[in-house]
Amino acid sequence: MRARIGGADGTTPDGIVRWPDLLATRSGRLAAFFLLYTTEGIPLGFTATAIATQMRRQGLGPVAIGAFVGSLYLPWAFKWVMGPIVDTFTSDRLGRRRLWIVLTQVGMMATLLIAMPVDYVAQLTLFTAIIFVHNAFAATQDVAIDALAVSVLPEHERGLANGFMFAGASVGQAIGGSGVLFLAAVMPFPATYLFVVGALLAVLVFVVLPLREPPGAPRPPVPCGALAAIGADLAAFVTDAWRAFTGTRAAWVGVIASLLPFGAYALSLALQSNLAVELGLDDNAVAQLNLVSTVVFALASVGGGFLSDRYGRRRTLACFVFLTVVPTLYLAYAMQQAGWILPVDMTQPNRPLPPPSLVVTFWLAVLAFNVCQGLYYGVRSALFMDVTVPAVAATQFTAYMAMANLVVSYTSWWQGAAIVAWGYPVTLAIDSAAGLVVLFLLPFMKARHTQAAPAAASNPRTT
């Protein structure tokens, strides 16, 4: 039997089997958005975990690796720029959002294949540039996926669907990080690029192409041209965001908070990859650590959301943020006691060996940190939703999340330099102190319904 991509469920009268359209059913929609978000997590796990680990193993220094990991998040900090472009250049025949998802996934696969033969140690600048473009495609795909979700998800499905999306992203990062490192033990590392591309291709062929996106509402003609329309939309975005941010005290305090780290960050960024290699963990051990961390993070995210609904958003968030510094400072103290201060030259033939107790401490600290960070991750997003102005919800919340991605980027950059200049214990201590500053702002971030007259309209979905 032949298969035709793009049809509905079942078999046609002419006997041709069609791939199912996942958007046609509730379970299909949940599966579709889970898998679509998985394609966002796979390349990020591959680059931020697997490749960063190999970079350190081949002697690349913490400064270079920190800059590389920081560059991964920059396109995500400015993805809002792509919103008007995705909205303007569309095709009703191919699907307004589906077309962009197809194009960006093809771009993601192409850039990974282009990066495959590039030596990421000897040609780091070129490799970083290619991966930067790759992440620009991924961030644009995220814009299109979220827009598709707004269009096709009924209101009563959106909460559960968002949970499946975050779960898919976590699973994707585990596949791209842990999965690739497990494979690296049985095949040459360059071949793992094909595994990542194959995973993306499978979702494209079996999920994206069969989708039958419902036609959108008729669009008014653009009298002044597409480029002018994009410029007008971007100007409107900036104007609306400014009005939203200055409309209430909680909103502009939220701007400052979104530009600050929520808790310690070091044990989730390049510092962790650097230290794992220096402490003698092989690829299999790093993969195991990454996999377990992802699982406990996902479970803690669900638990944190439940606790915040029961005991209050800001109270639980403050507690969870504070808890992230406990394993971070514990590891800093253990490293100071063990004399493991500055980065080790991985090309040194007789480099020092860490005491077994320090390796155990590292494992425990990373796992405990992921529990604490997982507890607050979803709660932080909910708090930003609380202070968002309903009239410009999508604009304001998108800006908050973009600035949060910028924090991840600049934190990875400064920590790479700090490790070399001051050593691991001092960097971990500074990371902890910086992560607690946001606690002084939380009392001023009250939900809108507690600080203004009741509003008649409910909040629209934010993206």
XYZ file of N, CA and C in Angstrom, residues 163-275:
339
model
N 1.658 21.831 29.610
C 2.432 20.874 30.393
C 3.125 19.859 29.508
N 2.415 19.383 28.475
C 3.020 18.444 27.539
C 4.150 19.107 26.748
N 4.007 20.394 26.452
C 5.058 21.094 25.709
C 6.356 21.137 26.517
N 6.261 21.570 27.790
C 7.462 21.637 28.618
C 8.064 20.245 28.820
N 7.190 19.243 28.973
C 7.687 17.876 29.103
C 8.417 17.441 27.839
N 7.857 17.802 26.678
C 8.511 17.455 25.422
C 9.875 18.098 25.282
N 9.976 19.370 25.689
C 11.269 20.051 25.622
C 12.289 19.363 26.521
N 11.863 18.933 27.721
C 12.777 18.241 28.638
C 13.220 16.898 28.063
N 12.262 16.158 27.504
C 12.602 14.872 26.895
C 13.570 15.085 25.725
N 13.314 16.136 24.939
C 14.207 16.427 23.821
C 15.622 16.735 24.272
N 15.759 17.505 25.336
C 17.098 17.815 25.839
C 17.790 16.555 26.341
N 17.039 15.638 26.940
C 17.627 14.377 27.384
C 18.079 13.538 26.189
N 17.277 13.527 25.122
C 17.658 12.772 23.926
C 18.917 13.367 23.294
N 18.918 14.700 23.129
C 20.065 15.347 22.497
C 21.306 15.354 23.359
N 21.140 15.369 24.678
C 22.284 15.380 25.577
C 22.703 13.985 25.981
N 21.883 13.343 26.831
C 22.210 12.004 27.324
C 22.250 10.981 26.195
N 21.246 11.021 25.306
C 21.203 10.033 24.238
C 22.437 10.062 23.356
N 22.873 11.274 23.005
C 24.058 11.405 22.154
C 25.306 10.933 22.882
N 25.437 11.269 24.157
C 26.617 10.848 24.910
C 26.650 9.334 25.088
N 25.496 8.714 25.261
C 25.461 7.246 25.295
C 25.917 6.675 23.953
N 25.441 7.271 22.855
C 25.830 6.794 21.528
C 27.310 7.009 21.249
N 27.889 8.063 21.827
C 29.296 8.372 21.585
C 30.213 7.254 22.064
N 29.695 6.403 22.947
C 30.507 5.289 23.430
C 30.596 4.154 22.417
N 29.693 4.150 21.425
C 29.667 3.039 20.468
C 29.854 3.491 19.031
N 29.967 4.791 18.804
C 30.171 5.283 17.444
C 30.996 6.559 17.484
N 31.644 6.935 16.384
C 32.383 8.204 16.358
C 31.439 9.366 16.637
N 31.922 10.352 17.390
C 31.030 11.443 17.777
C 30.436 12.179 16.576
N 31.188 12.431 15.489
C 30.563 13.115 14.341
C 29.324 12.399 13.814
N 29.268 11.059 13.969
C 28.110 10.319 13.479
C 26.861 10.633 14.278
N 27.014 11.154 15.490
C 25.836 11.461 16.309
C 25.048 12.640 15.732
N 25.697 13.471 14.915
C 24.960 14.528 14.223
C 23.831 13.919 13.399
N 24.104 12.789 12.759
C 23.103 12.137 11.927
C 21.943 11.623 12.773
N 22.239 11.189 13.993
C 21.180 10.759 14.901
C 20.240 11.920 15.222
N 20.812 13.095 15.518
C 20.007 14.268 15.835
C 19.187 14.688 14.619
N 19.831 14.728 13.452
C 19.112 15.089 12.228
C 18.001 14.085 11.947
N 18.275 12.806 12.174
C 17.264 11.775 11.954
C 16.058 11.938 12.866
N 16.305 12.324 14.118
C 15.196 12.547 15.047
C 14.332 13.708 14.586
N 14.978 14.793 14.137
C 14.219 15.935 13.623
C 13.451 15.561 12.355
N 14.090 14.788 11.482
C 13.453 14.390 10.231
C 12.233 13.514 10.490
N 12.314 12.637 11.503
C 11.188 11.763 11.814
C 9.956 12.580 12.228
N 10.167 13.604 13.044
C 9.046 14.446 13.459
C 8.506 15.231 12.264
N 9.399 15.709 11.409
C 8.959 16.450 10.232
C 8.076 15.591 9.338
N 8.514 14.358 9.069
C 7.808 13.489 8.124
C 6.506 12.937 8.709
N 6.555 12.489 9.959
C 5.409 11.774 10.525
C 4.472 12.649 11.350
N 4.898 13.866 11.684
C 4.049 14.745 12.498
C 3.692 16.024 11.751
N 4.698 16.750 11.277
C 4.454 18.080 10.727
C 3.797 18.021 9.353
N 4.368 17.245 8.454
C 3.819 17.214 7.093
C 2.371 16.725 7.035
N 1.960 15.753 7.843
C 0.554 15.330 7.771
C -0.431 16.307 8.403
N 0.037 17.313 9.142
C -0.876 18.229 9.804
C -1.751 18.958 8.795
N -3.016 19.114 9.140
C -3.936 19.892 8.307
C -4.377 21.092 9.130
N -3.613 22.134 9.031
C -3.882 23.335 9.818
C -5.173 23.997 9.333
N -6.111 24.295 10.237
C -7.345 24.960 9.817
C -7.036 26.324 9.212
N -7.780 26.730 8.208
C -7.533 28.053 7.615
C -7.833 29.154 8.618
N -7.010 30.181 8.613
C -7.210 31.295 9.514
C -8.246 32.263 8.996
N -8.545 33.244 9.824
C -9.498 34.277 9.405
C -8.922 35.053 8.232
N -9.789 35.554 7.358
C -9.289 36.347 6.223
C -8.438 37.507 6.697
N -7.327 37.709 6.027
C -6.402 38.772 6.419
C -6.633 40.005 5.568
N -6.627 41.164 6.184
C -6.790 42.390 5.396
C -5.574 42.609 4.511
N -5.765 43.211 3.350
C -4.604 43.484 2.483
C -3.642 44.448 3.161
N -2.374 44.297 2.800
C -1.340 45.164 3.353
C -1.038 46.242 2.321
N -1.572 47.436 2.516
C -1.455 48.444 1.467
C -0.043 48.969 1.268
N 0.770 48.940 2.270
C 2.092 49.564 2.163
C 3.209 48.548 2.013
N 2.863 47.280 1.735
C 3.901 46.300 1.497
C 4.232 45.496 2.742
N 4.774 44.289 2.510
C 5.050 43.374 3.605
C 6.106 43.907 4.563
N 7.199 44.467 4.004
C 8.263 44.958 4.878
C 7.772 46.100 5.768
N 6.956 46.972 5.199
C 6.405 48.061 6.005
C 5.480 47.513 7.081
N 4.735 46.457 6.753
C 3.840 45.855 7.735
C 4.634 45.241 8.885
N 5.749 44.581 8.564
C 6.591 44.003 9.603
C 7.151 45.098 10.500
N 7.614 46.184 9.890
C 8.128 47.301 10.676
C 7.064 47.899 11.573
N 5.851 48.010 11.044
C 4.752 48.558 11.847
C 4.418 47.635 13.011
N 4.445 46.311 12.759
C 4.161 45.365 13.829
C 5.226 45.418 14.918
N 6.502 45.518 14.510
C 7.578 45.610 15.503
C 7.450 46.893 16.315
N 7.124 48.002 15.641
C 6.935 49.262 16.359
C 5.772 49.157 17.339
N 4.694 48.479 16.904
C 3.550 48.287 17.798
C 3.926 47.421 18.984
N 4.768 46.396 18.734
C 5.226 45.542 19.829
C 5.959 46.365 20.881
N 6.914 47.178 20.442
C 7.687 47.994 21.368
C 6.785 48.973 22.115
N 5.846 49.589 21.387
C 4.932 50.551 22.011
C 4.041 49.881 23.050
N 3.459 48.731 22.670
C 2.590 48.017 23.600
C 3.361 47.523 24.821
N 4.585 47.012 24.577
C 5.393 46.537 25.697
C 5.726 47.676 26.652
N 6.066 48.836 26.102
C 6.392 49.982 26.952
C 5.193 50.401 27.798
N 4.018 50.449 27.182
C 2.821 50.813 27.920
C 2.514 49.789 29.004
N 2.691 48.506 28.679
C 2.415 47.467 29.664
C 3.397 47.532 30.825
N 4.682 47.734 30.495
C 5.707 47.740 31.531
C 5.599 48.945 32.461
N 5.084 50.045 31.951
C 4.990 51.260 32.766
C 3.592 51.460 33.341
N 2.681 50.515 33.062
C 1.301 50.691 33.496
C 1.095 50.469 34.977
N 1.846 49.542 35.587
C 1.712 49.254 37.004
C 3.097 49.082 37.612
N 3.143 49.233 38.939
C 4.420 49.041 39.626
C 4.913 47.607 39.462
N 3.997 46.640 39.607
C 4.395 45.246 39.484
C 4.976 44.950 38.106
N 4.430 45.618 37.072
C 4.900 45.358 35.715
C 6.320 45.839 35.513
N 6.634 47.082 35.955
C 8.007 47.546 35.719
C 8.997 46.909 36.680
N 8.544 46.509 37.867
C 9.420 45.708 38.729
C 9.696 44.360 38.069
N 8.685 43.828 37.359
C 8.881 42.581 36.630
C 9.944 42.676 35.555
N 10.092 43.848 34.935
C 11.148 44.051 33.942
C 12.518 43.859 34.594
N 12.703 44.505 35.748
C 13.988 44.377 36.443
C 14.222 42.924 36.853
N 13.165 42.283 37.381
C 13.300 40.901 37.825
C 13.632 39.966 36.667
N 13.035 40.214 35.498
C 13.270 39.329 34.356
C 14.685 39.430 33.821
N 15.378 40.509 34.170
C 16.770 40.689 33.750
C 17.760 40.186 34.790
N 17.249 39.577 35.860
C 18.090 39.038 36.916
C 17.941 37.525 36.980
N 18.981 36.815 37.414
C 18.844 35.370 37.597
C 17.929 35.062 38.776
N 17.090 34.057 38.616
C 16.265 33.569 39.719
C 17.021 32.415 40.375
N 17.739 32.732 41.436
C 18.531 31.717 42.102
C 19.865 31.502 41.417
N 20.606 30.518 41.914
C 21.886 30.156 41.314
C 21.644 29.497 39.957
N 22.578 29.677 39.038
C 22.444 29.130 37.689
C 23.589 28.185 37.310
N 24.733 28.284 38.005
C 25.967 27.677 37.513
C 25.844 26.183 37.252
N 25.109 25.466 38.103
C 25.055 24.014 37.969
C 24.110 23.551 36.870
N 23.594 24.489 36.080
C 22.784 24.117 34.921
C 23.382 24.624 33.623
N 24.563 25.257 33.695
C 25.167 25.862 32.510
C 26.518 25.218 32.197
N 27.369 25.967 31.493
C 28.641 25.415 31.025
C 29.549 25.000 32.172
N 29.438 25.653 33.333
C 30.288 25.288 34.466
C 30.110 23.821 34.821
N 28.883 23.333 34.762
C 28.644 21.928 35.098
C 29.343 21.002 34.105
N 29.244 21.318 32.796
C 29.895 20.484 31.785
C 31.407 20.496 31.950
N 31.967 21.693 32.202
C 33.412 21.793 32.425
C 33.853 20.934 33.597
N 33.135 21.067 34.705
C 33.537 20.388 35.930
C 33.358 18.884 35.834
